[in-house]
CSV table of C-alpha atoms in Angstrom, one decimal:
chain,number,residue,atom,x,y,z
L,1496,UNK,CA,110.5,32.0,217.0
L,1497,UNK,CA,112.6,28.7,216.3
L,1498,UNK,CA,109.5,26.6,216.9
L,1499,UNK,CA,107.2,28.3,214.8
L,1500,UNK,CA,109.9,28.4,211.9
L,1501,UNK,CA,110.9,24.4,211.9
L,1502,UNK,CA,106.9,23.8,212.0
L,1503,UNK,CA,106.5,25.3,208.7
L,1504,UNK,CA,109.9,24.1,207.1
L,1505,UNK,CA,108.1,20.3,207.7
L,1506,UNK,CA,105.0,22.4,206.3
L,1507,UNK,CA,106.4,23.5,203.4
L,1508,UNK,CA,108.5,20.1,203.0
L,1509,UNK,CA,105.1,17.7,203.3
L,1510,UNK,CA,103.5,20.4,201.1
L,1511,UNK,CA,106.2,20.5,198.5
L,1512,UNK,CA,106.8,24.0,198.5
L,1513,UNK,CA,109.7,26.1,197.8
L,1514,UNK,CA,108.8,29.7,197.8
L,1515,UNK,CA,107.0,32.2,199.8
L,1516,UNK,CA,104.7,32.5,196.0
L,1517,UNK,CA,103.9,28.7,196.0
L,1518,UNK,CA,102.9,28.5,199.3
L,1519,UNK,CA,100.8,31.9,198.7
L,1520,UNK,CA,98.9,30.5,195.8
L,1521,UNK,CA,98.6,26.4,197.5
L,1522,UNK,CA,96.8,28.6,200.7
L,1523,UNK,CA,93.9,30.5,198.5
L,1524,UNK,CA,93.8,27.0,196.2
L,1525,UNK,CA,92.6,25.3,199.9
L,1526,UNK,CA,90.8,28.1,201.1
L,1527,UNK,CA,88.8,27.8,197.4
L,1528,UNK,CA,89.0,24.3,197.8
L,1529,UNK,CA,88.0,24.4,201.6
L,1530,UNK,CA,85.0,27.0,200.9
L,1531,UNK,CA,83.6,24.6,198.3
L,1532,UNK,CA,83.3,22.3,200.0
L,1533,UNK,CA,81.8,24.0,202.7
L,1534,UNK,CA,79.1,25.2,199.9
L,1535,UNK,CA,78.7,21.4,199.1
L,1536,UNK,CA,77.9,20.1,203.0
L,1537,UNK,CA,75.6,23.2,203.6
L,1538,UNK,CA,73.7,21.6,200.1
L,1539,UNK,CA,73.2,18.5,201.1
L,1540,UNK,CA,72.4,19.4,204.4
L,1541,UNK,CA,69.6,21.2,203.5
L,1542,UNK,CA,68.2,18.6,201.0
L,1543,UNK,CA,68.7,15.8,204.2
L,1544,UNK,CA,67.1,18.3,206.3
L,1545,UNK,CA,63.9,18.6,203.7
L,1546,UNK,CA,63.9,14.9,202.6
L,1547,UNK,CA,63.0,14.3,206.5
L,1548,UNK,CA,60.7,17.0,206.7
L,1549,UNK,CA,58.8,15.6,203.5
L,1550,UNK,CA,58.8,12.0,205.0
L,1551,UNK,CA,57.8,13.4,208.4
L,1552,UNK,CA,54.5,15.0,206.5
L,1553,UNK,CA,53.6,11.6,204.4
L,1554,UNK,CA,54.0,9.4,207.4
L,1555,UNK,CA,51.7,12.1,209.0
L,1556,UNK,CA,49.1,11.8,205.9
L,1557,UNK,CA,49.1,8.2,205.4
L,1558,UNK,CA,48.8,6.8,209.0
L,1559,UNK,CA,46.1,10.2,209.5
L,1560,UNK,CA,44.2,10.2,206.4
L,1561,UNK,CA,41.9,7.3,207.7
L,1562,UNK,CA,40.7,9.3,210.5
L,1563,UNK,CA,39.8,12.4,207.4
L,1564,UNK,CA,38.2,9.7,206.3
L,1565,UNK,CA,35.9,8.1,208.9
L,1566,UNK,CA,35.0,12.0,210.5
L,1567,UNK,CA,32.5,12.2,206.8
L,1568,UNK,CA,31.0,9.1,207.7
L,1569,UNK,CA,31.0,9.3,211.7
L,1570,UNK,CA,27.5,9.2,213.7
L,1571,UNK,CA,28.6,12.5,215.3
L,1572,UNK,CA,31.4,14.0,213.1
L,1573,UNK,CA,31.7,17.2,215.8
L,1574,UNK,CA,32.8,14.1,219.0
L,1575,UNK,CA,35.4,12.4,216.2
L,1576,UNK,CA,36.5,15.7,215.1
L,1577,UNK,CA,37.2,16.2,218.9
L,1578,UNK,CA,38.5,12.7,220.0
L,1579,UNK,CA,40.4,12.4,217.2
L,1580,UNK,CA,41.7,16.4,216.7
L,1581,UNK,CA,45.4,16.1,216.7
L,1582,UNK,CA,45.3,13.2,214.1
L,1583,UNK,CA,42.9,15.3,212.3
L,1584,UNK,CA,45.3,18.4,212.5
L,1585,UNK,CA,48.9,16.7,211.5
L,1586,UNK,CA,46.9,15.1,208.2
L,1587,UNK,CA,45.4,18.4,207.3
L,1588,UNK,CA,49.0,19.9,208.1
L,1589,UNK,CA,50.4,17.5,205.8
L,1590,UNK,CA,47.6,17.9,202.9
L,1591,UNK,CA,48.4,22.3,203.5
L,1592,UNK,CA,51.7,20.8,203.5
L,1593,UNK,CA,52.0,19.0,200.2
L,1594,UNK,CA,50.0,21.4,199.1
L,1595,UNK,CA,52.3,24.7,199.4
L,1596,UNK,CA,55.0,22.6,197.7
L,1597,UNK,CA,52.6,21.9,194.7
L,1598,UNK,CA,53.3,18.2,195.5
L,1599,UNK,CA,50.0,16.2,194.0
L,1600,UNK,CA,51.1,12.6,193.9
L,1601,UNK,CA,52.2,11.5,197.7
L,1602,UNK,CA,55.9,9.8,197.9
L,1603,UNK,CA,57.3,6.8,198.8
L,1604,UNK,CA,58.0,6.7,201.7
L,1605,UNK,CA,61.0,4.0,200.9
L,1606,UNK,CA,61.9,5.8,198.3
L,1607,UNK,CA,62.9,9.3,200.5
L,1608,UNK,CA,64.3,6.8,203.0
L,1609,UNK,CA,66.8,5.7,200.7
L,1610,UNK,CA,67.3,9.2,198.9
L,1611,UNK,CA,68.1,10.5,203.3
L,1612,UNK,CA,70.8,7.4,203.2
L,1613,UNK,CA,72.3,8.3,199.8
L,1614,UNK,CA,72.1,12.3,200.7
L,1615,UNK,CA,74.0,11.2,204.5
L,1616,UNK,CA,76.2,8.7,202.8
L,1617,UNK,CA,77.3,12.0,199.7
L,1618,UNK,CA,77.9,14.3,202.8
L,1619,UNK,CA,80.0,11.9,204.9
L,1620,UNK,CA,82.3,11.6,202.1
L,1621,UNK,CA,82.2,15.6,201.0
L,1622,UNK,CA,82.5,16.3,204.9
L,1623,UNK,CA,85.5,14.6,205.0
L,1624,UNK,CA,87.4,16.7,202.1
L,1625,UNK,CA,86.1,19.6,203.9
L,1626,UNK,CA,87.6,19.0,206.8
L,1627,UNK,CA,90.8,17.7,205.4
L,1628,UNK,CA,90.5,20.9,203.1
L,1629,UNK,CA,90.1,23.0,206.2
L,1630,UNK,CA,93.2,21.4,208.1
L,1631,UNK,CA,95.4,22.4,205.0
L,1632,UNK,CA,94.1,25.5,204.7
L,1633,UNK,CA,94.6,26.7,208.5
L,1634,UNK,CA,98.3,24.9,208.8
L,1635,UNK,CA,99.4,26.5,205.9
L,1636,UNK,CA,97.5,29.9,206.4
L,1637,UNK,CA,99.2,29.6,210.0
L,1638,UNK,CA,102.5,28.9,208.6
L,1639,UNK,CA,101.7,32.1,205.8
L,1640,UNK,CA,101.4,34.2,208.7
L,1641,UNK,CA,104.5,33.0,211.0
L,1642,UNK,CA,106.2,33.3,207.9
L,1643,UNK,CA,105.2,37.9,207.3
L,1644,UNK,CA,105.9,37.2,211.0
L,1645,UNK,CA,109.4,37.0,211.0
L,1646,UNK,CA,110.2,38.2,207.7
L,1647,UNK,CA,108.8,41.7,209.1
L,1648,UNK,CA,110.8,41.2,212.6
L,1649,UNK,CA,113.9,40.2,210.7
L,1650,UNK,CA,113.5,43.3,208.5
L,1651,UNK,CA,112.4,45.4,212.1
L,1652,UNK,CA,116.2,43.5,213.4
L,1653,UNK,CA,118.1,44.5,210.8
L,1654,UNK,CA,116.8,48.1,210.5
L,1655,UNK,CA,117.5,48.7,214.5
L,1656,UNK,CA,121.5,47.7,213.5
L,1657,UNK,CA,122.1,50.1,210.9
L,1658,UNK,CA,122.7,46.9,208.5
L,1659,UNK,CA,119.7,48.2,206.4
L,1660,UNK,CA,118.3,51.3,206.4
L,1661,UNK,CA,114.4,52.7,205.0
L,1662,UNK,CA,116.1,53.9,201.5
L,1663,UNK,CA,117.0,50.3,201.4
L,1664,UNK,CA,113.8,48.8,201.6
L,1665,UNK,CA,112.1,48.2,198.7
L,1666,UNK,CA,108.5,49.8,198.9
């Protein structure tokens, strides 16, 4: 297809590629770059998620700690527990989370927020590199497939016309 060939040639020029070997090497390099950027983005997403979970538990702990303390001094502890069941459950869940994570010092909510903003900013930068690598990789791998397809088509056409014989094609 002439349109595909023209598009592929424009890509080869844009990426300064002069041979099929250079194309193959560039596609491989971009695939690795895309894969690496994808791993970094995924890691940052996981860290942001963990930060949000930690922040949620820290907030629940701070907001509901007073209920856990008040239950000890309440005139009717059972009625107090029933009345503040949701708050006490959130506090206990947060305490259990900290224990499971081996967190002995309550993290600062401001510090967690600053860290989360930093991670989100870093993710945005890496995501841009990831998107660019993915776009370039997809463009060139499509061009690579088109080139291989055109070469095979050209070989078949030459064989059919009798210009080449099966023995003439290098194996």
